[in-house]
Coordinates of C-alpha atoms in Angstrom, one line a residue:
Chain P
X1 CA -2.3 26.2 27.3
X2 CA -6.0 25.8 27.8
X3 CA -7.7 28.0 25.1
X4 CA -8.4 26.1 21.9
X5 CA -9.2 29.5 20.2
X6 CA -5.9 31.1 21.0
X7 CA -4.1 32.7 18.1
X8 CA -1.1 30.4 18.7
X9 CA -3.4 27.3 18.4
X10 CA -4.8 28.6 15.2
X11 CA -1.3 29.1 13.8
X12 CA -0.5 25.5 14.4
X13 CA -3.9 24.3 13.0
X14 CA -3.1 26.2 9.8
X15 CA -0.3 23.7 9.1
X16 CA -3.1 21.4 8.2
X17 CA -3.5 23.4 4.9
X18 CA -1.0 23.6 2.1
X19 CA -0.9 27.4 2.1
X20 CA -0.4 27.4 5.8
X21 CA 2.5 25.0 5.5
X22 CA 4.1 26.9 2.6
X23 CA 3.8 30.2 4.4
X24 CA 5.4 28.9 7.7
X25 CA 7.8 26.4 6.1
X26 CA 6.7 24.0 8.8
X27 CA 4.5 20.9 9.2
X28 CA 2.9 18.8 11.8
X29 CA 4.1 15.4 13.2
X30 CA 1.3 13.8 15.1
X31 CA 1.4 11.0 17.6
X32 CA 4.3 9.5 19.6
X33 CA 6.0 7.6 16.8
X34 CA 6.3 10.6 14.5
X35 CA 7.3 12.9 17.3
X36 CA 10.0 10.3 18.3
X37 CA 11.5 10.2 14.8
X38 CA 11.4 14.0 14.7
X39 CA 13.3 14.4 17.9
X40 CA 15.8 11.8 16.9
X41 CA 16.6 13.7 13.7
X42 CA 16.6 17.0 15.6
X43 CA 19.1 15.7 18.1
X44 CA 21.3 14.2 15.3
X45 CA 21.4 17.5 13.4
X46 CA 22.0 19.8 16.3
X47 CA 24.7 17.5 17.6
X48 CA 26.4 18.1 14.2
X49 CA 26.0 21.8 14.7
X50 CA 23.2 22.0 12.2
X51 CA 19.7 23.5 12.4
X52 CA 17.1 21.6 14.4
X53 CA 14.0 20.1 13.0
X54 CA 11.5 20.3 15.9
X55 CA 10.2 23.8 16.6
X56 CA 7.7 22.9 19.4
X57 CA 6.2 19.9 21.0
X58 CA 2.7 20.1 22.5
X59 CA 1.6 17.4 24.8
X60 CA -1.3 16.8 27.1
X61 CA -0.3 16.2 30.8
X62 CA -1.4 12.6 30.3
X63 CA 0.8 12.1 27.2
X64 CA 3.7 13.8 28.8
X65 CA 3.5 11.2 31.6
X66 CA 3.1 8.3 29.1
X67 CA 6.0 9.3 26.8
X68 CA 8.7 10.7 29.2
X69 CA 11.4 10.2 26.6
X70 CA 9.7 12.6 24.2
X71 CA 9.2 15.5 26.7
X72 CA 12.5 15.2 28.6
X73 CA 13.9 17.9 26.3
X74 CA 17.2 16.1 26.3
X75 CA 17.2 16.5 22.5
X76 CA 17.0 20.2 23.0
X77 CA 13.4 20.5 22.0
X78 CA 10.9 22.7 23.8
X79 CA 7.8 21.1 25.2
X80 CA 4.5 22.9 26.1
X81 CA 1.8 21.2 28.1
X82 CA -1.6 21.7 26.6
X83 CA -5.2 20.7 27.3
X84 CA -6.6 17.8 25.2
X85 CA -9.0 20.3 23.6
X86 CA -6.0 22.4 22.5
X87 CA -4.2 19.4 20.9
X88 CA -7.4 18.4 19.2
X89 CA -7.8 21.9 17.8
X90 CA -4.2 21.9 16.5
X91 CA -4.2 18.4 15.0
X92 CA -5.5 17.0 11.8
X93 CA -6.2 13.5 13.2
X94 CA -9.2 12.8 15.4
X95 CA -7.0 11.0 17.8
X96 CA -3.5 12.5 17.9
X97 CA -2.7 10.5 21.0
X98 CA -2.1 13.7 23.0
X99 CA 1.2 14.7 21.4
X100 CA 2.2 16.7 18.3
X101 CA 5.3 18.4 17.1
X102 CA 5.6 21.5 14.9
X103 CA 8.6 20.7 12.6
X104 CA 10.6 22.7 10.0
X105 CA 10.1 21.3 6.5
X106 CA 13.1 19.1 5.8
X107 CA 13.4 19.5 2.0
X108 CA 16.7 20.1 0.4
X109 CA 17.7 21.3 -3.1
X110 CA 17.9 18.7 -5.9
X111 CA 21.6 19.6 -6.3
X112 CA 22.3 18.4 -2.8
X113 CA 20.7 15.1 -3.5
X114 CA 22.6 14.6 -6.7
X115 CA 25.9 15.7 -5.2
X116 CA 25.7 12.9 -2.6
X117 CA 25.9 10.4 -5.4
X118 CA 22.7 8.5 -4.8
X119 CA 22.2 4.9 -6.1
X120 CA 18.5 4.7 -5.7
X121 CA 16.0 7.6 -6.0
X122 CA 12.2 7.4 -5.9
X123 CA 10.5 10.1 -8.0
X124 CA 6.8 10.9 -7.5
X125 CA 5.5 12.4 -10.8
X126 CA 2.3 14.2 -10.1
X127 CA 1.2 11.6 -7.5
X128 CA -2.0 13.1 -6.0
X129 CA -3.1 11.0 -3.0
X130 CA -1.3 11.8 0.2
X131 CA -1.6 8.2 1.4
X132 CA 0.0 6.9 -1.7
X133 CA 2.8 9.4 -1.5
X134 CA 3.4 8.5 2.1
X135 CA 3.4 4.8 1.3
X136 CA 6.0 5.3 -1.5
X137 CA 8.2 7.3 0.8
X138 CA 8.0 4.6 3.5
X139 CA 8.8 1.9 1.0
X140 CA 11.7 4.0 -0.4
X141 CA 13.1 4.2 3.1
X142 CA 12.6 0.5 3.7
X143 CA 14.3 -0.4 0.4
X144 CA 17.2 1.9 1.4
X145 CA 16.7 4.5 -1.3
X146 CA 18.9 7.6 -1.0
X147 CA 16.3 10.2 -1.6
X148 CA 12.7 11.0 -2.7
X149 CA 11.8 13.7 -5.2
X150 CA 8.4 15.0 -6.1
X151 CA 7.9 16.9 -9.4
X152 CA 5.8 20.0 -9.6
X153 CA 2.1 19.2 -9.5
X154 CA 2.5 16.5 -6.9
X155 CA 0.8 16.3 -3.6
X156 CA 2.6 18.0 -0.7
X157 CA 4.7 15.4 1.2
X158 CA 4.1 17.4 4.4
X159 CA 0.3 17.0 4.1
X160 CA -0.7 15.5 7.5
X161 CA -2.1 12.4 5.9
X162 CA 1.1 11.9 3.9
X163 CA 3.2 12.4 7.0
X164 CA 1.1 9.8 8.9
X165 CA 1.4 7.3 6.0
X166 CA 5.2 7.5 6.2
X167 CA 5.2 6.3 9.9
X168 CA 8.3 8.4 10.6
X169 CA 10.1 7.8 7.3
X170 CA 9.6 11.4 6.4
X171 CA 12.5 12.1 8.8
X172 CA 14.7 9.4 7.4
X173 CA 15.8 10.5 4.0
X174 CA 16.4 13.6 1.9
X175 CA 13.4 15.0 0.1
X176 CA 13.3 17.5 -2.8
X177 CA 9.9 18.8 -3.5
X178 CA 8.1 20.4 -6.6
X179 CA 11.1 19.9 -8.9
X180 CA 10.6 20.8 -12.6
X181 CA 10.7 17.5 -14.5
X182 CA 13.0 18.8 -17.2
X183 CA 15.5 20.0 -14.6
X184 CA 15.4 16.7 -12.9
X185 CA 16.1 14.7 -16.0
X186 CA 19.0 16.9 -16.9
X187 CA 20.5 16.5 -13.4
X188 CA 20.1 12.8 -13.4
X189 CA 21.6 12.4 -16.9
X190 CA 24.6 14.6 -16.0
X191 CA 25.2 12.4 -12.9
X192 CA 25.0 9.2 -14.9
X193 CA 21.9 8.0 -13.0
X194 CA 19.6 5.8 -15.1
X195 CA 15.9 6.6 -15.4
X196 CA 13.4 3.8 -15.0
X197 CA 9.7 4.4 -15.6
X198 CA 7.3 2.2 -13.7
X199 CA 4.7 1.7 -16.5
X200 CA 2.1 -1.0 -16.7
X201 CA 2.4 -0.9 -20.5
X202 CA 6.2 -1.0 -20.4
X203 CA 8.0 -3.4 -22.6
X204 CA 10.6 -4.5 -20.1
X205 CA 9.3 -7.1 -17.6
X206 CA 10.5 -6.5 -14.0
X207 CA 10.8 -10.2 -13.3
X208 CA 13.0 -10.7 -16.3
X209 CA 15.2 -7.8 -15.2
X210 CA 15.4 -9.4 -11.8
X211 CA 16.4 -12.7 -13.3
X212 CA 19.2 -11.0 -15.1
X213 CA 20.4 -9.3 -12.0
X214 CA 20.2 -12.5 -10.0
X215 CA 22.2 -14.4 -12.6
X216 CA 24.8 -11.7 -12.4
X217 CA 24.9 -11.8 -8.6
X218 CA 25.0 -15.5 -8.4
X219 CA 27.5 -15.9 -11.3
X220 CA 31.0 -14.6 -11.6
X221 CA 29.9 -10.9 -11.8
X222 CA 31.8 -10.4 -15.0
X223 CA 30.7 -8.0 -17.7
X224 CA 28.5 -4.9 -17.5
X225 CA 26.3 -4.4 -14.4
X226 CA 22.7 -5.4 -15.1
X227 CA 20.2 -2.5 -15.4
X228 CA 18.7 -2.9 -12.0
X229 CA 22.1 -2.9 -10.3
X230 CA 23.1 0.5 -11.7
X231 CA 22.4 3.8 -10.0
X232 CA 18.7 4.5 -10.9
X233 CA 15.9 6.9 -10.4
X234 CA 12.4 5.3 -10.6
X235 CA 9.6 7.4 -11.9
X236 CA 6.1 6.7 -10.4
X237 CA 3.1 8.3 -12.0
X238 CA -0.2 9.9 -11.3
X239 CA -2.8 7.4 -10.0
X240 CA -5.4 8.0 -12.7
X241 CA -3.2 8.9 -15.7
X242 CA 0.1 7.2 -15.0
X243 CA 3.2 8.8 -16.4
X244 CA 2.7 11.2 -19.3
X245 CA 4.4 11.2 -22.7
X246 CA 7.3 13.4 -21.7
X247 CA 8.0 11.4 -18.5
X248 CA 7.9 8.1 -20.4
X249 CA 10.0 9.6 -23.1
X250 CA 12.8 10.6 -20.7
X251 CA 13.1 7.0 -19.3
X252 CA 15.9 4.7 -20.4
X253 CA 13.5 1.8 -19.9
X254 CA 9.8 1.5 -19.3
X255 CA 9.4 -1.3 -16.9
X256 CA 6.2 -3.2 -16.1
X257 CA 5.5 -5.1 -12.9
X258 CA 4.1 -8.4 -14.2
X259 CA 0.4 -9.2 -13.4
X260 CA 0.0 -12.9 -12.8
X261 CA -3.7 -12.8 -11.9
X262 CA -6.8 -11.0 -13.2
X263 CA -6.0 -7.6 -11.7
X264 CA -5.7 -5.0 -14.4
X265 CA -3.3 -2.8 -12.6
X266 CA -1.5 -2.3 -9.3
X267 CA -1.9 0.6 -6.9
X268 CA 1.0 3.0 -7.4
X269 CA 2.2 2.4 -3.9
X270 CA 2.3 -1.3 -4.4
X271 CA 4.0 -1.1 -7.8
X272 CA 6.6 1.3 -6.3
X273 CA 7.3 -1.1 -3.5
X274 CA 8.0 -4.0 -5.8
X275 CA 10.2 -1.8 -8.1
X276 CA 12.2 -0.3 -5.3
X277 CA 12.8 -3.6 -3.7
X278 CA 13.9 -5.1 -7.0
X279 CA 16.5 -2.4 -7.3
X280 CA 17.6 -2.8 -3.7
X281 CA 18.1 -6.6 -4.2
X282 CA 20.1 -6.1 -7.3
X283 CA 22.2 -3.3 -5.8
X284 CA 23.0 -4.7 -2.4
X285 CA 26.5 -6.0 -1.9
X286 CA 27.1 -9.6 -2.6
X287 CA 26.8 -11.9 0.4
X288 CA 30.2 -12.9 1.8
X289 CA 31.3 -16.1 0.2
X290 CA 30.4 -14.8 -3.3
X291 CA 33.1 -12.1 -3.4
Chain X
X1 CA -36.6 5.8 -7.7
X2 CA -36.8 9.3 -6.3
X3 CA -37.3 9.0 -2.5
X4 CA -34.0 8.7 -0.6
X5 CA -36.1 7.8 2.5
X6 CA -37.8 4.7 1.0
X7 CA -37.5 1.4 2.8
X8 CA -35.7 -0.1 -0.2
X9 CA -33.1 2.6 -0.1
X10 CA -32.5 2.1 3.6
X11 CA -32.1 -1.7 3.0
X12 CA -29.3 -1.0 0.6
X13 CA -27.7 1.6 2.8
X14 CA -27.6 -0.9 5.7
X15 CA -25.0 -2.9 3.6
X16 CA -22.6 -0.2 4.8
X17 CA -22.6 -1.8 8.2
X18 CA -21.2 -5.2 9.1
X19 CA -24.4 -6.4 10.7
X20 CA -26.4 -5.3 7.7
X21 CA -24.1 -7.2 5.4
X22 CA -24.1 -10.3 7.5
X23 CA -27.9 -10.3 7.7
X24 CA -28.4 -9.9 4.0
X25 CA -25.4 -11.9 2.8
X26 CA -24.8 -9.0 0.4
X27 CA -22.5 -6.1 -0.1
X28 CA -22.1 -2.9 -2.2
X29 CA -19.9 -2.5 -5.2
X30 CA -19.6 1.3 -5.9
X31 CA -18.5 3.1 -9.0
X32 CA -18.2 1.9 -12.7
X33 CA -15.0 -0.2 -12.3
X34 CA -16.3 -2.3 -9.4
X35 CA -19.7 -2.7 -11.1
X36 CA -18.0 -3.8 -14.3
X37 CA -16.0 -6.5 -12.5
X38 CA -19.2 -7.6 -10.7
X39 CA -21.2 -8.0 -13.9
X40 CA -18.3 -9.8 -15.6
X41 CA -18.2 -12.4 -12.8
X42 CA -22.0 -12.5 -12.9
X43 CA -22.1 -13.3 -16.6
X44 CA -19.3 -15.9 -16.3
X45 CA -21.1 -17.7 -13.5
X46 CA -24.6 -17.7 -14.9
X47 CA -23.2 -18.8 -18.3
X48 CA -21.9 -21.9 -16.4
X49 CA -25.3 -22.5 -14.9
X50 CA -24.3 -21.2 -11.5
X51 CA -25.8 -18.5 -9.3
X52 CA -25.3 -14.9 -10.2
X53 CA -23.4 -12.4 -8.2
X54 CA -25.2 -9.1 -9.0
X55 CA -28.6 -8.7 -7.3
X56 CA -29.4 -5.1 -8.5
X57 CA -27.7 -2.3 -10.2
X58 CA -28.8 1.3 -9.4
X59 CA -27.7 4.1 -11.7
X60 CA -28.6 7.7 -12.2
X61 CA -29.9 8.5 -15.6
X62 CA -26.6 10.3 -16.3
X63 CA -24.5 7.3 -15.3
X64 CA -26.7 5.0 -17.3
X65 CA -25.9 7.1 -20.3
X66 CA -22.2 7.3 -19.6
X67 CA -21.7 3.6 -19.0
X68 CA -24.1 1.9 -21.5
X69 CA -22.2 -1.4 -21.2
X70 CA -23.1 -1.7 -17.5
X71 CA -26.8 -1.1 -17.8
X72 CA -27.4 -3.0 -21.1
X73 CA -28.5 -6.0 -18.9
X74 CA -26.8 -8.3 -21.4
X75 CA -25.2 -10.0 -18.5
X76 CA -28.6 -10.8 -17.1
X77 CA -28.4 -8.1 -14.4
X78 CA -31.3 -5.9 -13.5
X79 CA -30.8 -2.2 -13.6
X80 CA -32.9 0.4 -11.8
X81 CA -32.7 4.1 -12.6
X82 CA -32.5 6.2 -9.5
X83 CA -32.1 9.9 -8.6
X84 CA -28.7 11.1 -7.5
X85 CA -30.0 11.7 -4.0
X86 CA -31.1 8.1 -3.9
X87 CA -27.7 6.8 -5.0
X88 CA -26.0 9.1 -2.4
X89 CA -28.3 7.7 0.4
X90 CA -27.4 4.1 -0.6
X91 CA -23.7 4.5 -1.0
X92 CA -20.8 4.6 1.4
X93 CA -18.7 6.9 -0.7
X94 CA -19.4 10.6 -1.1
X95 CA -18.9 10.3 -4.8
X96 CA -20.2 6.9 -6.0
X97 CA -20.1 8.2 -9.6
X98 CA -23.8 7.5 -10.0
X99 CA -23.7 3.7 -10.1
X100 CA -23.7 1.0 -7.5
X101 CA -24.4 -2.7 -7.5
X102 CA -25.9 -4.8 -4.7
X103 CA -23.9 -8.1 -4.8
X104 CA -24.2 -11.5 -3.2
X105 CA -21.2 -12.2 -0.9
X106 CA -18.9 -14.4 -2.9
X107 CA -17.2 -16.3 -0.1
X108 CA -16.7 -20.1 -0.3
X109 CA -15.9 -22.7 2.3
X110 CA -12.3 -23.3 3.1
X111 CA -12.7 -26.9 1.9
X112 CA -13.5 -25.7 -1.6
X113 CA -10.3 -23.6 -1.7
X114 CA -8.2 -26.4 -0.5
X115 CA -9.8 -29.0 -2.9
X116 CA -8.8 -26.8 -5.9
X117 CA -5.1 -27.5 -5.1
X118 CA -3.9 -23.9 -4.6
X119 CA -0.3 -23.0 -5.0
X120 CA -0.4 -19.6 -3.4
X121 CA -2.8 -18.4 -0.7
X122 CA -2.8 -15.1 1.2
X123 CA -4.1 -15.4 4.8
X124 CA -5.2 -12.2 6.7
X125 CA -4.7 -13.0 10.4
X126 CA -6.8 -10.4 12.3
X127 CA -5.9 -7.6 9.9
X128 CA -8.1 -4.7 11.1
X129 CA -7.9 -1.9 8.5
X130 CA -10.2 -2.3 5.5
X131 CA -7.8 -0.4 3.3
X132 CA -4.9 -2.7 4.2
X133 CA -7.2 -5.8 3.7
X134 CA -8.2 -4.5 0.3
X135 CA -4.6 -3.7 -0.7
X136 CA -3.5 -7.2 0.2
X137 CA -6.4 -8.8 -1.7
X138 CA -5.5 -6.7 -4.8
X139 CA -1.8 -7.6 -4.5
X140 CA -2.8 -11.3 -4.1
X141 CA -4.8 -11.0 -7.3
X142 CA -1.9 -9.3 -9.1
X143 CA 0.6 -11.9 -7.9
X144 CA -1.7 -14.6 -9.2
X145 CA -2.6 -16.1 -5.8
X146 CA -5.3 -18.8 -5.9
X147 CA -7.3 -17.6 -2.9
X148 CA -7.5 -15.2 0.1
X149 CA -8.5 -16.4 3.6
X150 CA -9.3 -14.2 6.6
X151 CA -9.2 -15.7 10.1
X152 CA -11.8 -14.9 12.7
X153 CA -11.3 -11.5 14.2
X154 CA -10.3 -10.0 10.9
X155 CA -12.0 -7.0 9.2
X156 CA -14.9 -7.8 6.9
X157 CA -13.6 -8.0 3.3
X158 CA -17.0 -6.8 2.1
X159 CA -16.6 -3.5 4.1
X160 CA -17.2 -0.8 1.5
X161 CA -13.7 0.7 2.0
X162 CA -12.1 -2.7 1.7
X163 CA -14.1 -3.3 -1.5
X164 CA -13.0 0.0 -2.9
X165 CA -9.3 -0.7 -2.1
X166 CA -9.5 -4.0 -4.1
X167 CA -10.4 -2.0 -7.3
X168 CA -12.4 -5.0 -8.5
X169 CA -10.1 -7.7 -7.4
X170 CA -12.7 -8.9 -4.8
X171 CA -14.5 -10.4 -7.8
X172 CA -11.4 -12.2 -9.1
X173 CA -10.4 -14.9 -6.7
X174 CA -12.1 -17.2 -4.1
X175 CA -12.4 -15.9 -0.6
X176 CA -13.0 -17.7 2.7
X177 CA -13.9 -15.5 5.6
X178 CA -13.7 -15.8 9.4
X179 CA -12.0 -19.2 9.3
X180 CA -10.8 -20.6 12.7
X181 CA -7.0 -20.5 12.6
X182 CA -6.6 -24.0 14.0
X183 CA -8.9 -25.4 11.3
X184 CA -7.0 -23.6 8.6
X185 CA -3.6 -24.9 9.8
X186 CA -5.0 -28.5 9.9
X187 CA -6.4 -28.1 6.3
X188 CA -3.2 -26.6 4.9
X189 CA -1.0 -29.3 6.5
X190 CA -3.3 -32.1 5.3
X191 CA -3.0 -30.7 1.8
X192 CA 0.8 -30.4 1.9
X193 CA 0.7 -26.6 1.6
X194 CA 3.6 -24.9 3.4
X195 CA 2.9 -22.1 5.9
X196 CA 5.1 -19.0 5.7
X197 CA 4.7 -16.3 8.4
X198 CA 5.5 -12.7 7.3
X199 CA 7.3 -11.5 10.4
X200 CA 9.6 -8.6 10.8
X201 CA 11.5 -10.6 13.4
X202 CA 11.7 -13.7 11.4
X203 CA 15.0 -15.5 11.0
X204 CA 14.6 -16.3 7.3
X205 CA 15.5 -13.3 5.1
X206 CA 13.2 -13.0 2.1
X207 CA 16.0 -11.9 -0.2
X208 CA 18.1 -14.9 0.7
X209 CA 15.1 -17.2 -0.1
X210 CA 14.7 -15.4 -3.4
X211 CA 18.4 -15.8 -4.2
X212 CA 17.9 -19.6 -3.5
X213 CA 14.9 -19.7 -5.8
X214 CA 16.6 -17.7 -8.5
X215 CA 19.7 -20.0 -8.4
X216 CA 17.3 -23.0 -8.8
X217 CA 15.4 -21.4 -11.6
X218 CA 18.5 -20.4 -13.5
X219 CA 20.4 -23.6 -12.8
X220 CA 19.5 -27.1 -13.9
X221 CA 16.5 -27.3 -11.6
X222 CA 17.8 -30.5 -10.0
X223 CA 17.1 -31.4 -6.3
X224 CA 14.3 -30.3 -4.0
X225 CA 12.2 -27.3 -4.9
X226 CA 13.3 -24.2 -3.0
X227 CA 10.9 -23.1 -0.2
X228 CA 9.3 -20.2 -2.1
X229 CA 8.6 -22.4 -5.2
X230 CA 6.5 -24.9 -3.2
X231 CA 2.7 -24.5 -2.6
X232 CA 2.5 -22.0 0.2
X233 CA 0.1 -20.0 2.4
X234 CA 1.4 -16.7 3.6
X235 CA 0.2 -15.4 7.0
X236 CA -0.1 -11.6 7.3
X237 CA -0.7 -10.3 10.8
X238 CA -2.5 -7.5 12.7
X239 CA -1.3 -4.0 12.0
X240 CA -0.3 -3.2 15.6
X241 CA 0.5 -6.6 17.1
X242 CA 1.7 -8.6 14.1
X243 CA 1.2 -12.3 14.2
X244 CA 0.5 -13.9 17.6
X245 CA 2.5 -16.7 19.2
X246 CA 0.1 -19.4 18.0
X247 CA 0.2 -18.1 14.4
X248 CA 4.0 -17.8 14.4
X249 CA 4.2 -21.3 16.0
X250 CA 2.2 -22.8 13.2
X251 CA 4.5 -21.5 10.5
X252 CA 7.1 -23.7 8.8
X253 CA 9.2 -20.6 8.4
X254 CA 9.1 -17.0 9.8
X255 CA 10.2 -14.8 7.0
X256 CA 11.4 -11.2 7.3
X257 CA 11.3 -8.7 4.4
X258 CA 14.7 -7.0 4.8
X259 CA 14.8 -3.4 5.7
X260 CA 17.7 -1.6 3.9
X261 CA 17.0 1.9 5.2
X262 CA 16.1 3.4 8.6
X263 CA 12.4 2.4 8.5
X264 CA 11.6 0.2 11.5
X265 CA 8.8 -1.7 9.8
X266 CA 6.7 -2.0 6.7
X267 CA 3.0 -1.5 6.3
X268 CA 1.3 -4.9 6.2
X269 CA 0.0 -4.2 2.7
X270 CA 3.5 -3.4 1.5
X271 CA 5.1 -6.4 3.2
X272 CA 2.4 -8.7 1.8
X273 CA 3.0 -7.4 -1.7
X274 CA 6.7 -8.1 -1.6
X275 CA 6.1 -11.6 -0.1
X276 CA 3.4 -12.6 -2.6
X277 CA 5.5 -11.4 -5.5
X278 CA 8.5 -13.3 -4.3
X279 CA 6.4 -16.5 -4.3
X280 CA 4.9 -15.7 -7.7
X281 CA 8.4 -15.2 -9.2
X282 CA 9.7 -18.4 -7.6
X283 CA 6.6 -20.4 -8.7
X284 CA 6.1 -19.3 -12.2
X285 CA 7.0 -21.6 -15.0
X286 CA 10.5 -21.4 -16.3
X287 CA 10.9 -19.2 -19.4
X288 CA 11.2 -21.1 -22.6
X289 CA 14.8 -21.8 -23.3
X290 CA 15.4 -22.9 -19.8
X291 CA 13.3 -26.1 -19.9

């Protein structure tokens, strides 16, 4: 492909907009790392007889040479060679490193996530910044969360900047997008999953909850599981306004990440990381020797 | 001020470049929150007979009306009214919200930081992205760190994007910039401050260190302080390359943040947050009732 003005190229470029993505049900994975994670998931799904994820890979001849594993087609993906100007016209980034993939959106229904019996879920409540959303998704993956949910009014997780910020994690865990908050609460309650609100003004201190969980882990483990060790969904709020009254009202506990210095608040991505890791630590199996 | 092409306006705009900042020893704080933190520090310092921080505040008539506390001059700062086009020409952001401050760079010598007997220091080793640097600085502030140090080859903390990412925290704690790594190591060792390297391949697991610290806190507190509870400097590395061999070699311990999911790595800002909060938790005074 040599013509950056071709209809096909414009179709791909439209995935840079929310309406373009919604219409096509697709999104862009840019650069070798994202494409690699996409093909990995594609191979895994098709091996299980499921639908693939990667629709097309477009690569410059130079990128095709540099990343032979990505264009081998061994994962059953189709690769098209394209001139650098074509890749540039398709991509959202200035430097897409010569390779991009058009992927099917990988969202699932909320019911599917709940049915799998998740122990740790990250919920983005009207988070607006794609970089923050991507950072939370990546942190959720790192902390071993089972799923990520966005409520209606949240940024699109398939926004190119959000996808980049996940550094491949968007292909790692189930996502439910644009869920109505009331529905989510009902589903979580019915499944016995606790709801924790990350709230700078919360009356529970995350460090005290962690101390409780640590005492339980290091002790004889008798009695009720500490709050952080139970199956939980964390609610993370809008950057400017935080969680609203109905979101806070739905939570079993409003938990504040303590601020030890002069900072008045934490970035939502940073707060989410600390909260999700606190749950991961409290939930992980006891080290051998303690059982 | 009405002429966006005036020499004075260009002088301020040059603070958007590293060479301009170096030459002037100044930087830009954009928007009401940053300006508020700047004036707060300015008032605090001048009240103690020290040098101020804020050189000038420029505000549109509209912003001056909206933020009367910032233009009252009660902190001894000088405020100039300027047309929106002038503010726009001075600022790095597209929407500086009508108010910016020209500030003196607030760096101190490494010796000053060490002499104050810090318990927790964040070191940016050749971190390149201003957003990451600002996020780490903000997390260091939130975790109650005593200082932030950048080694030579790091991004300039006074880069406008870095300043924005700190959301005011750049005015909250002492900074030493562009320190030679060998000098830093010597100073830390001489002061008895431990060196911890945040390293995805490290052989110490942060969660195990936290369990050790928690057991100590919750127990009788006898015996040697656990590693995380001792005065420490955390080294955070370059986004692409991580810490180099000499940086890793200087560390008392190479500590990995555990990855529970499929993610192959953490963003350096995310990893730094988890590490600094782990130290903060281990170092904070025992809750009453445990003493």
